[in-house]
Coordinates of C-alpha atoms in Angstrom, one line a residue:
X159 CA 0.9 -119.5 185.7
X160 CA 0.8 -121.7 189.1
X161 CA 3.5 -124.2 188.7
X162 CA 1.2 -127.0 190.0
X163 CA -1.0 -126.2 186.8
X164 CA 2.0 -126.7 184.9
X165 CA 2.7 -130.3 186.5
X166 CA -1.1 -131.5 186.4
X167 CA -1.8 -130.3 182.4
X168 CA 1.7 -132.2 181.5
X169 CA 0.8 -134.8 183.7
X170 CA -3.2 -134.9 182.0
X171 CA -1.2 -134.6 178.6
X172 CA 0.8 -138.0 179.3
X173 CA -2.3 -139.9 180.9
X174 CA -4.2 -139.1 177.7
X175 CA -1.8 -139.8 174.7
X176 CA -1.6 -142.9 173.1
X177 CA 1.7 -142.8 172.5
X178 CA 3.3 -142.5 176.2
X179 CA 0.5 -144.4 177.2
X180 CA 1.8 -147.4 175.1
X181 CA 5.3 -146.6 176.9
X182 CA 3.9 -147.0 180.2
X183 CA 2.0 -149.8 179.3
X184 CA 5.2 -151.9 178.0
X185 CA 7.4 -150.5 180.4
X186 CA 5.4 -152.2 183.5
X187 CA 5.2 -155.6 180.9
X188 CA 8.9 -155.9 180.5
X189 CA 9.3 -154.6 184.4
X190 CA 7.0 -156.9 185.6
X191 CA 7.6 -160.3 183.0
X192 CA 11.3 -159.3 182.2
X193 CA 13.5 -157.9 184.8
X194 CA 16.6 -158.3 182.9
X195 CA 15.6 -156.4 180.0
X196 CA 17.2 -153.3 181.1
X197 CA 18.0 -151.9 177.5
X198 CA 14.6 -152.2 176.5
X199 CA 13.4 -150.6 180.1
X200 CA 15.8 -147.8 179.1
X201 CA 15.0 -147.8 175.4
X202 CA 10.8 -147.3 176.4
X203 CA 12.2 -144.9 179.3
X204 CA 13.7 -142.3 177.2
X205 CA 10.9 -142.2 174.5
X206 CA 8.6 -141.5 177.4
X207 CA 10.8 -139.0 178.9
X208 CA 11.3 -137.5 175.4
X209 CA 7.4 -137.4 175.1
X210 CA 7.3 -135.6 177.8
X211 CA 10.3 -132.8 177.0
X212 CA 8.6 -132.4 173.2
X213 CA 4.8 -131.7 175.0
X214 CA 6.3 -129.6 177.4
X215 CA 8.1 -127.6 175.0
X216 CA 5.2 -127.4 172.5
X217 CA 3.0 -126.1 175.2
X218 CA 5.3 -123.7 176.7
X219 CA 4.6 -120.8 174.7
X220 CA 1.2 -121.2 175.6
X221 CA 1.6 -121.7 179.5
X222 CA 4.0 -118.1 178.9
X223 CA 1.6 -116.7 177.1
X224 CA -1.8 -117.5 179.3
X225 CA 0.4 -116.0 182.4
X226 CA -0.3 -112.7 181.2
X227 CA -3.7 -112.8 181.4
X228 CA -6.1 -113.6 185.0
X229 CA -7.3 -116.7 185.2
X230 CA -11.1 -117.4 186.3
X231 CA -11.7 -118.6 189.5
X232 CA -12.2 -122.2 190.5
X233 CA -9.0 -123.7 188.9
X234 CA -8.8 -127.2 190.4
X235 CA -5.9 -128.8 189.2
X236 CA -5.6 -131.6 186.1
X237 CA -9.3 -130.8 185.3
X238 CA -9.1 -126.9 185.5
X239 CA -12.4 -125.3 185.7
X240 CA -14.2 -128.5 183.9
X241 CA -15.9 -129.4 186.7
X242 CA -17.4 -125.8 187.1
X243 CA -19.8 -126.9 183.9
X244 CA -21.0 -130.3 185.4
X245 CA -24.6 -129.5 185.5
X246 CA -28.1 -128.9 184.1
X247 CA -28.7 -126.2 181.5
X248 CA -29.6 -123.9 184.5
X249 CA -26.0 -124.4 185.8
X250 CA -24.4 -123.6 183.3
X251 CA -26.0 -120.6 182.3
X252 CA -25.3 -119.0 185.8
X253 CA -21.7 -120.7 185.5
X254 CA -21.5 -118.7 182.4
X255 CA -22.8 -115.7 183.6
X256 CA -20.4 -115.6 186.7
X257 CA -17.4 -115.8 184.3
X258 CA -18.7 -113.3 182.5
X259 CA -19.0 -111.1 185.2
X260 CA -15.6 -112.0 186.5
X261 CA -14.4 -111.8 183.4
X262 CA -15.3 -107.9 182.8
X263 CA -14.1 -107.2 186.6
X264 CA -11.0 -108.7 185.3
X265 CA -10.3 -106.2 182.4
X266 CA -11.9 -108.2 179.7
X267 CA -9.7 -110.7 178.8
X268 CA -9.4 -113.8 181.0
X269 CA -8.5 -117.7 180.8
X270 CA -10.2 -120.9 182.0
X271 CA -8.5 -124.2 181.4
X272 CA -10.3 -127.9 180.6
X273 CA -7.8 -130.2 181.6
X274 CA -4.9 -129.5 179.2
X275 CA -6.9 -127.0 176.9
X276 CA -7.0 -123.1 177.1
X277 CA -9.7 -121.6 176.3
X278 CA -9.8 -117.5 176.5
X279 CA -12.8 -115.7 177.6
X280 CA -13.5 -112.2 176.0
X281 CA -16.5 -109.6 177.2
X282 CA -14.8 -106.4 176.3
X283 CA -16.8 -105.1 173.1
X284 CA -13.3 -103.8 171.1
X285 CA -11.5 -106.6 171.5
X286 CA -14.7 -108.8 170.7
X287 CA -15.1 -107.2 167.4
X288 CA -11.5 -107.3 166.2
X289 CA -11.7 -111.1 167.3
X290 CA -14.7 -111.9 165.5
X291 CA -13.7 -109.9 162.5
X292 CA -10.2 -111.8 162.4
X293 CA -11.0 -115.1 163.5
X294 CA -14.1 -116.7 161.5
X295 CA -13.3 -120.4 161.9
X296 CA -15.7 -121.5 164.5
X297 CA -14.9 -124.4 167.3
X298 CA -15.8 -128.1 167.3
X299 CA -18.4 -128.0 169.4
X300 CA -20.3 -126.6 166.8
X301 CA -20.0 -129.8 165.3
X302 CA -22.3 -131.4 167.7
X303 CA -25.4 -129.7 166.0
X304 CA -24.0 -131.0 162.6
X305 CA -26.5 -134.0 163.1
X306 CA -29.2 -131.5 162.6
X307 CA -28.0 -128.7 160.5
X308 CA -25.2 -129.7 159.1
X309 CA -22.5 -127.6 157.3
X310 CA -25.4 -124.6 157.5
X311 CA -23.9 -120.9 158.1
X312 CA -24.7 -121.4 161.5
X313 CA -22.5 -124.3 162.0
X314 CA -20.0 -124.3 159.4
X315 CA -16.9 -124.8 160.6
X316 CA -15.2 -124.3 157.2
X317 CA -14.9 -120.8 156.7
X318 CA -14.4 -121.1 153.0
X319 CA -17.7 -123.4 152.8
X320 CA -18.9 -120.2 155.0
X321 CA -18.2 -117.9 152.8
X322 CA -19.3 -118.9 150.0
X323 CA -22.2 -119.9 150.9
X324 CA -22.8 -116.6 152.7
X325 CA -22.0 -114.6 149.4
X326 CA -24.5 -116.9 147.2
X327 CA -27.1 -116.6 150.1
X328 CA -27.2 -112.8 150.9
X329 CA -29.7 -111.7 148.0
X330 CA -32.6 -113.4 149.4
X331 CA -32.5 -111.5 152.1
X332 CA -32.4 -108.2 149.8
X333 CA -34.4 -105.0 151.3
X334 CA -36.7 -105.7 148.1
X335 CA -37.2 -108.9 148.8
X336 CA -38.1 -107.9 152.4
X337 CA -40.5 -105.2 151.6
X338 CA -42.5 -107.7 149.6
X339 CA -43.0 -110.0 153.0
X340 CA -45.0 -107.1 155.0
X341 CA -48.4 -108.5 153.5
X342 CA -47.5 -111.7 154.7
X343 CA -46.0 -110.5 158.7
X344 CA -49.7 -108.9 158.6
X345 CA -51.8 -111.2 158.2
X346 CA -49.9 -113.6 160.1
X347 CA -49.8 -111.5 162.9
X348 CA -53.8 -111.3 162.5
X349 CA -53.7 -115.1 162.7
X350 CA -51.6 -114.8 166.2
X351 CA -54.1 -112.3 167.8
X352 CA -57.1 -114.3 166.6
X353 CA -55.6 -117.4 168.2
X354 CA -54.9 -115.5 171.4
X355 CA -58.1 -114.1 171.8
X356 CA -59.3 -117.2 173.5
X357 CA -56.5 -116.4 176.7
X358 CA -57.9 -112.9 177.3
X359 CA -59.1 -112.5 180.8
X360 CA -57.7 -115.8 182.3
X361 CA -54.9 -116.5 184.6
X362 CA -51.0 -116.8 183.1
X363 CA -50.4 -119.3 180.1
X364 CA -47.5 -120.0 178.2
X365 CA -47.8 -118.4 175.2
X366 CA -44.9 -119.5 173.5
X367 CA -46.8 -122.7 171.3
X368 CA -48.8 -120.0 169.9
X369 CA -45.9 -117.7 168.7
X370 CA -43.5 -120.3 167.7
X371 CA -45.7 -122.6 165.3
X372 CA -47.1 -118.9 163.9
X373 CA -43.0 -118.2 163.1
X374 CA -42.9 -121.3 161.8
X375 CA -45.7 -120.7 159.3
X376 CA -43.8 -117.1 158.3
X377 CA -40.2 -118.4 157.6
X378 CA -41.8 -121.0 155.1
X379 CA -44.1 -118.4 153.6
X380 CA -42.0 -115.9 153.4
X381 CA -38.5 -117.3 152.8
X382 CA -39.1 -120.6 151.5
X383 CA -42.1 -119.5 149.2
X384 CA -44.3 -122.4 150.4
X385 CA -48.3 -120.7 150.3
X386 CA -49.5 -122.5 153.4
X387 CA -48.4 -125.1 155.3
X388 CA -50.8 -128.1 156.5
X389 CA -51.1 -129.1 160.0
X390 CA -49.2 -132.2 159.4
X391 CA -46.0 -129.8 158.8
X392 CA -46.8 -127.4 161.7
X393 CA -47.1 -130.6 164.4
X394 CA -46.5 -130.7 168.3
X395 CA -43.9 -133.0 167.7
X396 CA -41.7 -130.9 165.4
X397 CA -42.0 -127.8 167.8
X398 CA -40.5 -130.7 170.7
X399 CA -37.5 -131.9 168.1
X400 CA -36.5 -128.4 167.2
X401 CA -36.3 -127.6 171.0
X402 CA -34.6 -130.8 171.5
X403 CA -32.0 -129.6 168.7
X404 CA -30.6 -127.2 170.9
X405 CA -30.9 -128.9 174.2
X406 CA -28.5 -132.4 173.0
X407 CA -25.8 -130.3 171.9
X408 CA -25.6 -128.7 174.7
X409 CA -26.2 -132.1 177.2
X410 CA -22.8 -134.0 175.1
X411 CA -20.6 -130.6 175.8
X412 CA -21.5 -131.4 179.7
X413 CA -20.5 -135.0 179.4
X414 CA -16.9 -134.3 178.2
X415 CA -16.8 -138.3 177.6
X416 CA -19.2 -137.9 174.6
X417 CA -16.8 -135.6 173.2
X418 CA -15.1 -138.8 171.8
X419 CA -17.1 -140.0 168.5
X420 CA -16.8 -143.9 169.7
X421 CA -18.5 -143.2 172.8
X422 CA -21.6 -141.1 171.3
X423 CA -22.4 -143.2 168.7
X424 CA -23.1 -146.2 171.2
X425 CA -24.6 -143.9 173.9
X426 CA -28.4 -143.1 174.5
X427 CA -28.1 -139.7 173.5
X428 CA -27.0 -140.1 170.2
X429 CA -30.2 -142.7 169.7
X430 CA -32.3 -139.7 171.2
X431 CA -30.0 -137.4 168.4
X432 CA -31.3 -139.9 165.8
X433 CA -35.0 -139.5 166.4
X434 CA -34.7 -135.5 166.6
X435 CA -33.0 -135.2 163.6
X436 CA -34.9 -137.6 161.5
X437 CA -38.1 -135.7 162.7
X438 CA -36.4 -132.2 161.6
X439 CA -35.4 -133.3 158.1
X440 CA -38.8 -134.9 157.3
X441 CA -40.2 -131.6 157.9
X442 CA -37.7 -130.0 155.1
X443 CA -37.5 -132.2 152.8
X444 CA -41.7 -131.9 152.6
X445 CA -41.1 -128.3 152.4
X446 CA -38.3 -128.9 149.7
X447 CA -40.3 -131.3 147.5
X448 CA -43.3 -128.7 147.5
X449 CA -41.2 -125.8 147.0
X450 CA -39.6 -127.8 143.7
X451 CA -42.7 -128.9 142.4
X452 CA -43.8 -125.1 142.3
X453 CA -40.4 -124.0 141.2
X454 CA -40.8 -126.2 138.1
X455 CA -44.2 -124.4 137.0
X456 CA -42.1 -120.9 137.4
X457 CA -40.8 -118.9 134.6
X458 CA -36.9 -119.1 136.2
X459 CA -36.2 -114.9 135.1
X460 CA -39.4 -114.0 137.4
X461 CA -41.4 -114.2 140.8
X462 CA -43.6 -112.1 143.0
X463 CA -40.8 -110.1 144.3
X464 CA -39.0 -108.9 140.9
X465 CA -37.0 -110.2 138.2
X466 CA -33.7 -112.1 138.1
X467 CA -31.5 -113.8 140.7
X468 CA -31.1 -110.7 142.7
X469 CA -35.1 -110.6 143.7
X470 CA -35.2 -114.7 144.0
X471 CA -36.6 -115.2 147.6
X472 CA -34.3 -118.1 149.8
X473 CA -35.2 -121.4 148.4
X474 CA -36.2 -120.1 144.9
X475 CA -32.8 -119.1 144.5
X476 CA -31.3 -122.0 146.9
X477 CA -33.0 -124.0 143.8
X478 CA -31.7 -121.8 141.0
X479 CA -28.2 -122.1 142.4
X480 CA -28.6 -126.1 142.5
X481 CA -30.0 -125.9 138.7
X482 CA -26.5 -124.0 137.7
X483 CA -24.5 -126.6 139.6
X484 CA -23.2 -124.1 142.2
X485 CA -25.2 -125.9 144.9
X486 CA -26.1 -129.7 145.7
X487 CA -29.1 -130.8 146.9
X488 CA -27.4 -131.7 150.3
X489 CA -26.3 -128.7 150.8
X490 CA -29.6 -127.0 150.0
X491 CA -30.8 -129.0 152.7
X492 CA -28.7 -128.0 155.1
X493 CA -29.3 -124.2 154.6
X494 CA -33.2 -125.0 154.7
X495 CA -32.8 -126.8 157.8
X496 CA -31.0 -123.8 159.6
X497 CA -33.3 -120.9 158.8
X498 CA -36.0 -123.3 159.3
X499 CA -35.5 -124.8 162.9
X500 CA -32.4 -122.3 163.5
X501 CA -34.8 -119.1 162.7
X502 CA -37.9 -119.7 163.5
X503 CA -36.7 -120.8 167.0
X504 CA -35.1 -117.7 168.2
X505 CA -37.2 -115.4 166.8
X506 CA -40.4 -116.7 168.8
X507 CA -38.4 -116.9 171.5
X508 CA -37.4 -113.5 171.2
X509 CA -40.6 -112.5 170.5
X510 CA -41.5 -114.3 174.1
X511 CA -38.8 -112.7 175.7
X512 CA -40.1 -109.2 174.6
X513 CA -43.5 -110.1 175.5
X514 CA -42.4 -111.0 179.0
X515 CA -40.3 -108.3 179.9
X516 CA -42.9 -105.5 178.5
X517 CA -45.7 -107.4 180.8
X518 CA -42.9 -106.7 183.8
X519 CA -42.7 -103.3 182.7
X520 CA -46.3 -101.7 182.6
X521 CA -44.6 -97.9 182.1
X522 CA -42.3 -99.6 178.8
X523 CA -45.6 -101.1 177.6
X524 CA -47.5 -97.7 178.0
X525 CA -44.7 -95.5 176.2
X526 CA -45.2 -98.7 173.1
X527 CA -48.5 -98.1 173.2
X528 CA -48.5 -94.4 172.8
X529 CA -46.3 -95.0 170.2
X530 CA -48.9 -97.2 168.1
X531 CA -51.6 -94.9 168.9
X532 CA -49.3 -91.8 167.2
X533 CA -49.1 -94.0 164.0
X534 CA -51.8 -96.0 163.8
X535 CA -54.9 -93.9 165.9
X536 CA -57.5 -96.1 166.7
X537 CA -57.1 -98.2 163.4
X538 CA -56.5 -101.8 162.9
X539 CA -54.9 -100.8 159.4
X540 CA -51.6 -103.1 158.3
X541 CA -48.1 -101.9 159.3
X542 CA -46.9 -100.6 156.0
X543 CA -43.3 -99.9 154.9
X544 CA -43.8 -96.3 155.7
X545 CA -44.8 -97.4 159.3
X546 CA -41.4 -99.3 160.1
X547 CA -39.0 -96.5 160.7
X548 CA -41.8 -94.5 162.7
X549 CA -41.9 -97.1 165.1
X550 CA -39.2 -96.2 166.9
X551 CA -39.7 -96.7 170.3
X552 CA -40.9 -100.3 169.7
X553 CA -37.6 -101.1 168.3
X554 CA -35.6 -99.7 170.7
X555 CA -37.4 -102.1 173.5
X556 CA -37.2 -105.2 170.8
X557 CA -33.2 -104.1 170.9
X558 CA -33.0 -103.7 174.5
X559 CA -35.1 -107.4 175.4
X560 CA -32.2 -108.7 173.4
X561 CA -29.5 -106.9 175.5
X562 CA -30.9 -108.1 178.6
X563 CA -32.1 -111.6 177.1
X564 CA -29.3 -112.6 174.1
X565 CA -30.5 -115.5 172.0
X566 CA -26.8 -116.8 172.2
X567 CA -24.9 -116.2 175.3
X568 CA -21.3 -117.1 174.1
X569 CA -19.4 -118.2 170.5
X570 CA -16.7 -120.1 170.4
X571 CA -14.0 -119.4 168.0
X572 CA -10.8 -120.4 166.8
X573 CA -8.0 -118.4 166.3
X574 CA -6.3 -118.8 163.1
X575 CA -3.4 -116.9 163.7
X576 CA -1.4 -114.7 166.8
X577 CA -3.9 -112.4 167.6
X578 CA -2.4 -109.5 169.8
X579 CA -4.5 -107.4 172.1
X580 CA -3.9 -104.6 174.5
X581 CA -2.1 -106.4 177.4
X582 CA -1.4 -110.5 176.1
X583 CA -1.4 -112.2 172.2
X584 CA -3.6 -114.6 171.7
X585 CA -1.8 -117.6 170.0
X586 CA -2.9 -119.5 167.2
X587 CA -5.2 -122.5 167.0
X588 CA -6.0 -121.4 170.8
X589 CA -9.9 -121.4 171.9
X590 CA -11.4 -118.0 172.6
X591 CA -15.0 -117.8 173.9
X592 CA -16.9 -114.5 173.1
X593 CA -19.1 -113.6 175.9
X594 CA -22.5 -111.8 174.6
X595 CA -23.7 -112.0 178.0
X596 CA -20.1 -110.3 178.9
X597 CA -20.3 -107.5 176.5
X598 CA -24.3 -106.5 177.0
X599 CA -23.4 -106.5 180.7
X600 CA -20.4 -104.3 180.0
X601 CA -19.4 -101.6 181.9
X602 CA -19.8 -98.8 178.9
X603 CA -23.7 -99.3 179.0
X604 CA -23.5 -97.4 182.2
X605 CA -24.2 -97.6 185.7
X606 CA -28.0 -99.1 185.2
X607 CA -26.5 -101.5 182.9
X608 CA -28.4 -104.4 184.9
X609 CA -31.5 -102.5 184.2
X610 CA -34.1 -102.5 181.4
X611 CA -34.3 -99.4 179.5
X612 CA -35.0 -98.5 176.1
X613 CA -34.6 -94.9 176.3
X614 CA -30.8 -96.0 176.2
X615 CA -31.3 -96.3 172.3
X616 CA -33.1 -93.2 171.7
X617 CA -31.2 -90.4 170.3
X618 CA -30.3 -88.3 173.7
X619 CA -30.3 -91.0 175.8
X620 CA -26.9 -93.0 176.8
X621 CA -25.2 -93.2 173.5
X622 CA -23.7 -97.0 172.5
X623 CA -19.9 -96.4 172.8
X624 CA -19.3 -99.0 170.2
X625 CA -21.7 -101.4 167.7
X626 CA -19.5 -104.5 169.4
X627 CA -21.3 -103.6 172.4
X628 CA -24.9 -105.0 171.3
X629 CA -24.1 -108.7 169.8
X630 CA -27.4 -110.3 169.5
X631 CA -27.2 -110.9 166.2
X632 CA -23.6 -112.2 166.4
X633 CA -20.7 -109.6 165.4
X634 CA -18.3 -109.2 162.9
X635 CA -18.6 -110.4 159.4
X636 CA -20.0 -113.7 160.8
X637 CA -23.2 -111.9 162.1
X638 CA -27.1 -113.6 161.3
X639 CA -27.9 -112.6 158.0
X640 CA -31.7 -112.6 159.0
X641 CA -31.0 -110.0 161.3
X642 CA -33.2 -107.4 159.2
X643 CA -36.0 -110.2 158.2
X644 CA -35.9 -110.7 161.9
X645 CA -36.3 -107.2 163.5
X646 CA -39.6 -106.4 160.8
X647 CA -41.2 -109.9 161.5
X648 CA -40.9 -108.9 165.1
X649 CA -41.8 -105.3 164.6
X650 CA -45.2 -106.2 162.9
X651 CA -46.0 -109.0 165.3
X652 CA -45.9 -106.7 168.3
X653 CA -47.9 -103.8 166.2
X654 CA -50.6 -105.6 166.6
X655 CA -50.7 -107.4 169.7
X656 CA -49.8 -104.5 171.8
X657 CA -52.8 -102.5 170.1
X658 CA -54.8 -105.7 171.3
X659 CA -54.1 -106.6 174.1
X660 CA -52.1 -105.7 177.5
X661 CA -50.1 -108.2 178.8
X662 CA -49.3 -109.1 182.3
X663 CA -46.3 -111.0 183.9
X664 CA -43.9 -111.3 186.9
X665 CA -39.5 -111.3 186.2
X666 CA -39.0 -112.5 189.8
X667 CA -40.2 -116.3 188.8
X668 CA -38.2 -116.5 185.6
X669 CA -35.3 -119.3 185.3
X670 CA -33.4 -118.8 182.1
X671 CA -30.9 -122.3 181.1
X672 CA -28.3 -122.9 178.4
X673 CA -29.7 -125.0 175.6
X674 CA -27.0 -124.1 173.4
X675 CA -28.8 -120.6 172.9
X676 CA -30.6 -119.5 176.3
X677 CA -34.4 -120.9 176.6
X678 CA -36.5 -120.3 179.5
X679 CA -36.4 -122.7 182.1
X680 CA -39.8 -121.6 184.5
X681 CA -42.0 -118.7 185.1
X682 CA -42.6 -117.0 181.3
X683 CA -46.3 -116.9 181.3
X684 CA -48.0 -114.2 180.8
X685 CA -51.7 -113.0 180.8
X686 CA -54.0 -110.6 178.4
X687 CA -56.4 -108.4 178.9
X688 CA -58.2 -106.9 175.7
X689 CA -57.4 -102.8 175.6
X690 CA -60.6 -101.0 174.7

């Protein structure tokens, strides 16, 4: 490590701590008012300059450490590469993307520093999924969407609160349970082409409204149990404050000065933080007071999907759980505003993201199509559970629109103890940023890896070295638990467009920014034309 780096983090270190700045402070007072105070000059000296010795030496194994491994271009010193993420959401994703990159030319394993704080930066699939698999406790800045979710899987930062949760959670999303929400993909995806219908033949729209309030109205039909929702659930202005979720986060990690509680809570950004999450919660607690007004006329032992706790879809057994005291209300909450704003988010924009690359890709598109036809003919029949495993092809684009476009393009972890790779140990309580961007642009995907393919996930094509190596649904044992719900909703959605309709659209005009997870900045309309 650079001596100079050395000098500027100890020298950041003093500036920021209260205590030596108290020292400092005093030591200038007695110099300036009392001269002849020499004892006490000396007395303030030496806890300053023992400060100083005790953060030097508590950071040394660190500094020792972090020398083993490349460090990301940029490095200015006292701020590191801070000043690297001053910027819009389009900044940052390329900022993000670059160090990435760099990171992967670099062997995998690299460090960037903010100010006096190390953070590690890690694309190379292995050493992602031992990480992930060791390290569960996820960083502060998660704590920034707690305003809106909460202590949710997504954001718990508690990994015992995690796991349990997790544990209680995971038989709503049974296979059973999933089966039994076909009927319900169908006929929503019926609704989506219907509504489309009215774009066929005209120039580019966006057609993300469409497909995100139509994901909204399947994650509470499906998951929450709620029949239909109204249009005064399904409004313009909760599509805006679940967009908005993701964007503040992401705005107060930029502002570094907002990291300090004092200063958000008096800032603008935390009034705008107010507004979005009042405007998210009044949407689930509608959805929870309906759902516990038709709970209550249940027999608790049975439901449309089976019998007992096992077959219970989410907020049934969210409910049931509350009723048997192993879950509060608030807490309840929390979980239905995650797979809520959380889910239904990134799958429509997934769905989007699909959509748009298959409309750059007429040959993709045509092999889909040829797909449908071998399953379906000419029908306009449901997809069935018989049809999902046939429908191979379709999945392996879905998989490979995720590999180009993740949802998430980094997590932030903790590590909670020495984690030793191939060439440097991690130590403990350091930061370590996963790169999904990293790993999905990893060198073992092969020389096209910057091109879309989805033959790569056919049996005989390029064979995935590792499961690491695709992280779209995160990785290790903190991975989405939706993941399955997710990749049939999908599924069924583009069954039936794609036997509707061909769509059109043009890469070379799409911006991509970091919201927190990656949302289109400009150019992601598409047009249709209706097949015969």
């Amino acid at each position: 490590m650079p001596t100079l780096h050395k000098v500027s983090v100890v020298f950041f270190g003093v500036l920021t701590s209260r205590w030596s700045g108290l020292c400092v402070f005093l030591c200038f007072i007695f110099r300036t008012n009392y001269p002849s105070m020499s004892v006490s000059l000396v007395l303030l000296g030496s806890i300053a300059v023992g400060y100083i010795i005790w953060y030097v030496a508590t950071k040394w194994r660190v500094w020792r450490v972090a020398s083993k491994a490349p460090m990301i271009s940029g490095y200015v010193p006292i701020v590191g590469h801070a000043h690297k993420f001053l910027g819009n959401g389009v900044h940052v994703f390329n900022v993000l993307k670059d160090v990435s990159k760099e990171t992967n030319e670099r062997g995998g394993v690299a460090t960037m520093w903010f100010g006096p704080y190390l953070v590690y930066v890690v694309t190379d699939p292995e050493t992602v999924h031992k990480i992930a698999n060791e390290c569960l406790k996820k960083h502060f800045l998660y704590s920034f969407g707690e305003a809106f979710l909460g202590q949710g899987l997504f954001t718990a930062r508690s990994v015992p609160i995690w796991k349990r949760n997790r544990k209680l959670l995971v038989p709503a999303f049974n296979q059973h349970i999933l089966d039994g929400f076909l009927e319900i993909f169908n006929e929503q995806s019926r609704v989506l082409v219907s509504k489309l219908a009215v774009k066929v033949g005209t120039e580019k729209f966006d057609h993300f409204p469409a497909l995100s309030k139509n994901a909204l109205e399947i994650i509470c039909r499906t998951a929450l149990g709620v029949p239909k929702l109204g249009e005064n659930l399904v409004t313009k202005a909760y599509s805006e404050a679940a967009s908005k979720m993701f964007s503040i986060p992401r705005q107060r990690f930029v502002k570094f000065w907002y990291h300090n509680d004092f200063l958000y809570k008096r800032s603008s950004l935390k009034r705008q933080e107010d507004q979005v999450a009042k405007i998210v919660h009044d949407m689930s607690n509608e959805v929870m007071q309906t759902t516990k007004l038709t709970h209550k006329e249940k027999d608790t032992n049975t439901d449309n999907y089976g019998s007992g706790r096992r077959f219970k879809v989410f907020l049934d057994l969210m409910l049931e759980l509350r009723d048997k005291g192993e879950l509060t209300d608030q807490q309840i909450r929390e979980e239905l505003d995650t797979i809520i704003a959380a889910g239904y988010d990134t799958s429509s924009t997934t769905l989007m993201y699909t959509l748009l690359l298959l409309g750059s890709h007429p040959e993709v598109q045509d092999k889909v199509y040829r797909e449908l036809t071998e399953v379906f003919g000419n029908s306009d029949r449901d997809v069935t559970k018989a049809d999902m495993p046939k429908l191979v092809y379709t999945e392996a684009v879905l998989k490979e629109s995720l590999r180009v476009i993740p949802i998430a393009q980094v997590l932030i972890r903790y590590a909670q103890k020495d984690v030793k790779l191939k060439n440097v140990t991690i130590p403990k309580d350091s930061t370590i940023l996963l790169s999904v961007a990293g790993m999905h642009s990893h060198e073992c995907w092969g020389p096209d890896v910057e091109v879309f393919r989805p033959e790569r996930w056919i049996s005989g094509g390029a064979l995935i070295p590792t499961p690491a190596a695709f992280s779209a649904f995160s990785v290790g044992r903190r991975n989405c638990i939706g993941k399955t719900y997710a990749t049939m909703s999908i599924k069924t959605s583009l069954a039936h467009l794609l036997r509707h309709y061909r769509v059109t659209a043009d890469m070379d005009s799409f911006v991509l920014k970091h919201d927190f997870i990656i949302k289109p900045e400009s150019g992601w309309q598409i047009a249709l034309q209706r097949r015969n």
